[in-house]
Short mmCIF file of C-alpha atoms (C1' of nucleotides) in Angstrom, two decimals:
data_model
loop_
_atom_site.label_atom_id
_atom_site.label_comp_id
_atom_site.label_asym_id
_atom_site.label_seq_id
_atom_site.Cartn_x
_atom_site.Cartn_y
_atom_site.Cartn_z
CA UNK A 315 6.12 37.59 93.03
CA UNK A 316 8.97 39.65 93.95
CA UNK A 317 10.09 39.98 97.56
CA UNK A 318 13.70 39.93 99.03
CA UNK A 319 14.95 36.73 97.39
CA UNK A 320 13.02 36.99 94.19
CA UNK A 321 14.42 40.52 93.58
CA UNK A 322 17.95 39.20 94.11
CA UNK A 323 17.23 36.28 91.70
CA UNK A 324 15.81 38.73 89.08
CA UNK A 325 18.84 41.03 89.40
CA UNK A 326 21.15 38.10 88.48
CA UNK A 327 18.92 37.27 85.36
CA UNK A 328 20.62 40.54 83.93
CA UNK A 329 24.25 39.34 84.55
CA UNK A 330 24.63 38.18 81.10
CA UNK A 331 24.09 41.82 80.05
CA UNK A 332 26.93 43.21 82.05
CA UNK A 333 30.01 44.24 80.20
CA UNK A 334 28.15 44.66 76.96
CA UNK A 335 27.50 48.05 75.35
CA UNK A 336 23.94 49.05 74.88
CA UNK A 337 23.24 49.77 71.16
CA UNK A 338 19.72 50.94 71.32
CA UNK A 339 17.09 51.53 73.82
CA UNK A 340 13.38 50.70 73.30
CA UNK A 341 10.62 51.64 75.73
CA UNK A 342 6.89 52.65 76.12
CA UNK A 343 7.33 56.21 77.43
CA UNK A 344 3.68 56.54 78.44
CA UNK A 345 3.77 53.39 80.66
CA UNK A 346 3.20 54.00 84.35
CA UNK A 347 6.47 52.27 85.28
CA UNK A 348 8.29 55.41 84.10
CA UNK A 349 5.99 57.88 86.18
CA UNK A 350 7.86 61.02 87.21
CA UNK A 351 10.87 60.51 85.05
CA UNK A 352 12.27 61.97 81.85
CA UNK A 353 12.28 59.00 79.42
CA UNK A 354 14.11 61.01 76.74
CA UNK A 355 17.02 61.59 79.17
CA UNK A 356 16.99 57.93 80.22
CA UNK A 357 17.30 56.91 76.62
CA UNK A 358 20.08 59.42 75.85
CA UNK A 359 22.02 58.32 78.90
CA UNK A 360 21.67 54.50 78.49
CA UNK A 361 22.14 54.57 74.71
CA UNK A 362 25.87 53.60 74.06
CA UNK A 363 26.55 53.00 77.82
CA UNK A 364 27.68 49.75 79.28
CA UNK A 365 26.27 48.19 82.42
CA UNK A 366 29.07 47.23 84.51
CA UNK A 367 27.70 46.24 87.97
CA UNK A 368 24.37 45.52 89.74
CA UNK A 369 23.17 45.18 93.24
CA UNK A 370 19.77 44.38 95.06
CA UNK A 371 18.63 45.60 98.44
CA UNK A 372 15.26 45.33 99.85
CA UNK A 373 12.91 45.21 96.72
CA UNK A 374 15.10 47.54 94.72
CA UNK A 375 17.78 46.76 92.12
CA UNK A 376 20.39 49.03 90.95
CA UNK A 377 22.41 48.84 87.60
CA UNK A 378 25.36 50.97 87.10
CA UNK A 379 26.26 52.07 83.63
CA UNK A 380 29.43 53.52 82.21
CA UNK A 381 30.14 55.66 79.17
CA UNK A 382 33.09 57.53 78.11
CA UNK A 383 31.40 60.64 79.36
CA UNK A 384 30.16 59.79 82.88
CA UNK A 385 28.26 57.22 84.96
CA UNK A 386 24.47 56.66 85.37
CA UNK A 387 22.44 54.43 87.57
CA UNK A 388 19.13 52.45 86.74
CA UNK A 389 16.87 51.60 89.46
CA UNK A 390 14.22 48.91 88.96
CA UNK A 391 11.45 48.07 91.27
CA UNK A 392 9.49 44.95 90.13
CA UNK A 393 6.23 46.00 91.89
CA UNK A 394 3.76 42.97 91.67
CA UNK A 395 4.39 41.47 88.23
CA UNK A 396 7.74 42.84 87.04
CA UNK A 397 10.40 40.56 85.71
CA UNK A 398 13.85 40.84 84.08
CA UNK A 399 15.23 38.52 81.51
CA UNK A 400 17.89 38.52 78.69
CA UNK A 401 16.74 37.24 75.37
CA UNK A 402 19.57 35.82 73.32
CA UNK A 403 19.69 36.14 69.62
CA UNK A 404 20.58 38.27 66.83
CA UNK A 405 19.55 41.58 68.24
CA UNK A 406 16.19 42.93 67.28
CA UNK A 407 15.71 40.94 64.31
CA UNK A 408 14.94 37.83 66.48
CA UNK A 409 13.20 39.71 69.18
CA UNK A 410 9.65 41.19 68.80
CA UNK A 411 8.70 43.33 71.69
CA UNK A 412 6.01 41.68 73.62
CA UNK A 413 2.94 43.62 75.05
CA UNK A 414 4.43 44.36 78.42
CA UNK A 415 8.08 44.56 77.65
CA UNK A 416 8.42 48.16 78.72
CA UNK A 417 12.20 48.65 78.77
CA UNK A 418 14.49 46.79 76.26
CA UNK A 419 18.21 47.41 76.17
CA UNK A 420 19.50 46.19 72.78
CA UNK A 421 23.04 44.79 72.89
CA UNK A 422 25.16 43.09 70.29
CA UNK A 423 23.61 39.61 70.35
CA UNK A 424 21.00 39.87 73.03
CA UNK A 425 18.32 42.16 74.64
CA UNK A 426 17.98 42.93 78.35
CA UNK A 427 14.27 43.24 78.99
CA UNK A 428 12.08 44.63 81.84
CA UNK A 429 8.51 43.40 81.61
CA UNK A 430 5.70 44.22 83.85
CA UNK A 431 2.02 43.22 83.02
CA UNK A 432 0.43 45.19 85.97
CA UNK A 433 2.58 48.41 85.54
CA UNK A 434 3.18 48.51 89.33
CA UNK A 435 6.92 48.40 88.90
CA UNK A 436 9.16 51.41 88.76
CA UNK A 437 12.08 52.61 86.93
CA UNK A 438 14.30 55.17 88.57
CA UNK A 439 17.28 56.95 86.90
CA UNK A 440 20.20 59.06 88.14
CA UNK A 441 23.31 60.68 86.55
CA UNK A 442 26.37 61.13 88.54
CA UNK A 443 29.62 59.66 89.94
CA UNK A 444 28.09 58.36 93.10
CA UNK A 445 25.00 56.16 93.62
CA UNK A 446 21.69 57.99 93.97
CA UNK A 447 20.16 59.11 97.22
CA UNK A 448 17.12 56.79 96.71
CA UNK A 449 19.57 53.93 96.85
CA UNK A 450 21.86 54.92 99.69
CA UNK A 451 19.04 56.02 101.81
CA UNK A 452 17.29 52.42 101.87
CA UNK A 453 16.99 51.18 105.32
CA UNK A 454 19.35 48.76 106.97
CA UNK A 455 19.20 45.39 105.43
CA UNK A 456 17.55 42.62 107.54
CA UNK A 457 20.34 40.32 107.09
CA UNK A 458 22.93 42.89 108.24
CA UNK A 459 24.48 43.62 111.59
CA UNK A 460 22.33 46.83 112.11
CA UNK A 461 19.13 44.89 112.12
CA UNK A 462 19.19 44.07 115.79
CA UNK A 463 16.45 42.71 118.15
CA UNK A 464 16.52 46.27 119.72
CA UNK A 465 15.61 47.76 116.42
CA UNK A 466 12.56 45.48 116.05
CA UNK A 467 11.51 46.00 119.65
CA UNK A 468 11.76 49.99 119.32
CA UNK A 469 9.63 49.68 116.24
CA UNK A 470 7.09 47.60 117.83
CA UNK A 471 6.86 49.96 120.63
CA UNK A 472 6.24 52.69 118.19
CA UNK A 473 3.65 50.94 116.09
CA UNK A 474 1.65 49.75 119.10
CA UNK A 475 -1.70 49.67 117.62
CA UNK A 476 -0.78 48.11 114.21
CA UNK A 477 -1.27 44.47 113.61
CA UNK A 478 1.90 42.53 113.29
CA UNK A 479 1.12 41.61 109.75
CA UNK A 480 0.93 45.37 108.82
CA UNK A 481 4.14 46.12 110.89
CA UNK A 482 6.12 43.54 108.94
CA UNK A 483 4.99 44.89 105.63
CA UNK A 484 6.42 48.28 106.52
CA UNK A 485 9.45 48.74 104.30
CA UNK A 486 11.00 51.53 106.37
CA UNK A 487 11.89 48.81 108.93
CA UNK A 488 11.52 45.53 107.24
CA UNK A 489 12.83 46.25 103.65
CA UNK A 490 12.10 43.46 101.34
CA UNK A 491 9.51 41.64 103.36
CA UNK A 492 6.29 41.11 101.40
CA UNK A 493 3.06 39.23 101.91
CA UNK A 494 4.39 35.71 101.88
CA UNK A 495 7.57 36.34 103.91
CA UNK A 496 5.43 38.16 106.65
CA UNK A 497 3.06 35.11 106.85
CA UNK A 498 6.07 32.75 107.09
CA UNK A 499 7.74 34.71 109.76
CA UNK A 500 4.61 35.01 111.92
CA UNK A 501 3.79 31.36 111.44
CA UNK A 502 7.45 30.31 112.59
CA UNK A 503 7.33 32.88 115.49
CA UNK A 504 4.09 31.50 116.68
CA UNK A 505 2.52 34.88 116.66
CA UNK A 506 -0.91 35.77 115.34
CA UNK A 507 -1.02 38.29 112.58
CA UNK A 508 -3.55 40.33 114.02
CA UNK A 509 -1.75 40.65 117.42
CA UNK A 510 -0.98 44.44 117.90
CA UNK A 511 2.67 45.25 117.99
CA UNK A 512 2.45 46.86 121.29
CA UNK A 513 1.15 43.75 123.02
CA UNK A 514 4.38 41.72 122.53
CA UNK A 515 6.51 40.54 125.37
CA UNK A 516 10.31 41.09 125.15
CA UNK A 517 10.62 37.44 124.50
CA UNK A 518 8.14 37.59 121.67
CA UNK A 519 9.84 40.45 120.15
CA UNK A 520 13.07 38.62 120.16
CA UNK A 521 11.38 35.61 118.62
CA UNK A 522 9.89 38.01 115.90
CA UNK A 523 13.39 39.43 115.26
CA UNK A 524 14.89 35.97 115.04
CA UNK A 525 12.44 34.51 112.64
CA UNK A 526 12.53 37.61 110.40
CA UNK A 527 16.27 37.32 110.13
CA UNK A 528 16.17 33.49 109.63
CA UNK A 529 13.41 33.72 106.87
CA UNK A 530 15.22 36.60 105.08
CA UNK A 531 18.50 34.74 105.03
CA UNK A 532 16.88 31.45 103.89
CA UNK A 533 14.97 33.21 101.15
CA UNK A 534 18.12 34.92 99.85
CA UNK A 535 19.89 31.49 99.92
CA UNK A 536 17.04 29.37 98.53
CA UNK A 537 15.53 31.80 96.02
CA UNK A 538 18.23 34.48 95.49
CA UNK A 539 20.88 32.11 94.17
CA UNK A 540 18.93 29.33 92.45
CA UNK A 541 15.07 29.77 93.02
CA UNK A 542 14.80 26.13 94.15
CA UNK A 543 11.44 25.08 95.35
CA UNK A 544 11.21 25.62 99.05
CA UNK A 545 10.84 22.67 101.42
CA UNK A 546 7.24 21.49 102.14
CA UNK A 547 8.08 22.20 105.93
CA UNK A 548 7.59 25.86 104.94
CA UNK A 549 4.20 27.45 105.12
CA UNK A 550 4.91 28.91 101.77
CA UNK A 551 4.06 25.69 99.82
CA UNK A 552 0.70 25.46 101.69
CA UNK A 553 -0.71 28.84 101.90
CA UNK A 554 -2.35 29.10 98.55
CA UNK A 555 -3.00 25.35 98.13
CA UNK A 556 -6.61 24.18 98.11
CA UNK A 557 -7.63 22.34 101.12
CA UNK A 558 -4.44 23.92 102.80
CA UNK A 559 -3.23 22.43 106.07
CA UNK A 560 -0.55 23.53 108.42
CA UNK A 561 2.71 21.60 107.90
CA UNK A 562 3.21 21.55 111.66
CA UNK A 563 -0.14 20.46 112.96
CA UNK A 564 -1.91 19.22 109.99
CA UNK A 565 -4.93 21.33 110.81
CA UNK A 566 -6.69 23.52 108.35
CA UNK A 567 -5.04 26.92 107.63
CA UNK A 568 -7.07 30.07 107.90
CA UNK A 569 -7.07 32.78 105.17
CA UNK A 570 -8.48 36.27 105.97
CA UNK A 571 -7.74 39.86 105.31
CA UNK A 572 -5.39 41.29 108.05
CA UNK A 573 -3.57 44.53 107.86
CA UNK A 574 -5.06 45.12 104.44
CA UNK A 575 -3.61 42.04 102.89
CA UNK A 576 -4.85 38.33 102.43
CA UNK A 577 -3.22 36.54 105.30
CA UNK A 578 -2.75 32.81 106.04
CA UNK A 579 -2.18 31.54 109.58
CA UNK A 580 -2.35 28.44 111.48
CA UNK A 581 -4.88 28.24 114.47
CA UNK A 582 -2.81 25.50 116.28
CA UNK A 583 0.44 27.55 116.26
CA UNK A 584 -0.65 31.23 116.33
CA UNK A 585 -2.97 31.92 119.25
CA UNK A 586 -5.28 34.90 118.30
CA UNK A 587 -5.12 38.02 120.41
CA UNK A 588 -6.88 37.51 123.84
CA UNK A 589 -5.80 33.76 123.95
CA UNK A 590 -2.68 31.94 124.93
CA UNK A 591 -1.41 28.65 123.92
CA UNK A 592 -2.12 25.66 126.20
CA UNK A 593 -1.37 22.46 124.32
CA UNK A 594 -0.31 21.84 120.77
CA UNK A 595 -3.75 22.34 119.37
CA UNK A 596 -5.55 23.71 122.21
CA UNK A 597 -6.24 27.29 123.01
CA UNK A 598 -7.57 29.15 126.00
CA UNK A 599 -9.56 32.20 125.69
CA UNK A 600 -9.32 35.32 127.96
CA UNK A 601 -7.15 36.05 131.03
CA UNK A 602 -3.55 35.05 131.45
CA UNK A 603 -2.05 31.74 131.67
CA UNK A 604 -3.36 30.09 134.84
CA UNK A 605 -6.60 31.97 134.71
CA UNK A 606 -8.23 30.00 132.05
CA UNK A 607 -11.77 30.88 131.15
CA UNK A 608 -13.46 29.24 128.09
CA UNK A 609 -11.93 26.52 126.39
CA UNK A 610 -12.13 25.68 122.78
CA UNK A 611 -10.23 23.64 120.03
CA UNK A 612 -9.72 24.56 116.51
CA UNK A 613 -10.54 21.90 113.93
"C1'" DT B 1268 -19.33 37.98 85.67
"C1'" DC B 1269 -16.75 38.25 89.84
"C1'" DC B 1270 -12.94 37.52 92.57
"C1'" DT B 1271 -8.20 37.09 93.14
"C1'" DA B 1272 -3.05 38.37 92.87
"C1'" DT B 1273 4.44 37.94 96.38
"C1'" DG B 1274 3.24 46.33 96.11
"C1'" DT B 1275 3.18 51.15 96.96
"C1'" DT B 1276 1.05 55.45 97.51
"C1'" DG B 1277 -2.21 59.30 98.15
"C1'" DT B 1278 -5.99 60.51 100.88
"C1'" DA B 1279 -9.48 59.92 104.60
"C1'" DT B 1280 -10.23 59.20 109.37
"C1'" DG B 1281 -9.18 58.62 114.11
"C1'" DA C 435 1.07 66.31 114.04
"C1'" DC C 436 0.85 61.29 114.16
"C1'" DA C 437 -0.65 56.72 113.26
"C1'" DT C 438 -3.55 53.79 111.02
"C1'" DA C 439 -7.04 52.20 107.21
"C1'" DC C 440 -8.23 51.73 102.66
"C1'" DA C 441 -9.09 52.80 97.72
"C1'" DA C 442 -6.63 53.24 93.56
"C1'" DC C 443 -3.51 52.03 90.27
"C1'" DA C 444 -3.65 47.99 85.65
"C1'" DT C 445 -3.80 43.54 83.95
"C1'" DA C 446 -4.46 38.61 83.71
"C1'" DG C 447 -6.18 34.33 85.10
"C1'" DG C 448 -9.24 31.10 87.76
#
DNA sequence: TCCTATGTTGTATG
DNA sequence: ACATACAACATAGG
């Protein structure tokens, strides 16, 4: 589930672990989530250390650990099915490692657990006084000042032949955006996910930027802080539903693979490439506005 | 049994 | 070289 807001929410789930010394570390060293890292060094560094701070950016989390002898940094990416939780109770006596609990930090009266059924998640690790390069080199946050409409426009001009859906999923420019957020953004922007980035007008690029920023901010607010159910006015609550209909038009939503991912879009709101919007539910194919050719209406 | 899944990456292709 | 497409990864659930 984890995209921008969910990652922030999962980060906070480890808050109860902050300030408490790690008494032991348990992990599944052969699990794919540890690919490319020295799990023995990880255990040695975390054992006896205290998590003192955490942060989330994009889909990445960072936990800072302190020991009398030095600082280390634990990075966690949740992949597709990763979750963090703290299990209260008398340490390991009350806690039996579940099948996919791949990293367990044992503390005095609780365990901090990273679980991931599909193993697409990833653990990163770094020792040193300053945060690691993989953290500091993350692209500018969507909700920050550096994410301007010019940044989005420049990127669209670069990825001219990529469908918008694929463009929004490019983490190098849209850090933290995932499948549902991309669909939500395009739906709100009134842009068809198969439109090529290079086909956007200045106004459309600005709209794309605006809606990207809005959805990211709202997701952080509504999911990152409390994980409240999103309003039914969002596409989110309808996109997987059976007999799904657009909350704006009431018309049936379309699901198809675009940009390599299952995509949900609304025919009445998002004119396909080569069409333009005429009325609320009516699209005209071909040509430019004013040069209408064939006319058809979606269900 | 077959299909799906809120992600990333390595490799093939244009 | 550069951009884009897609299979592969591993598991569970409908």
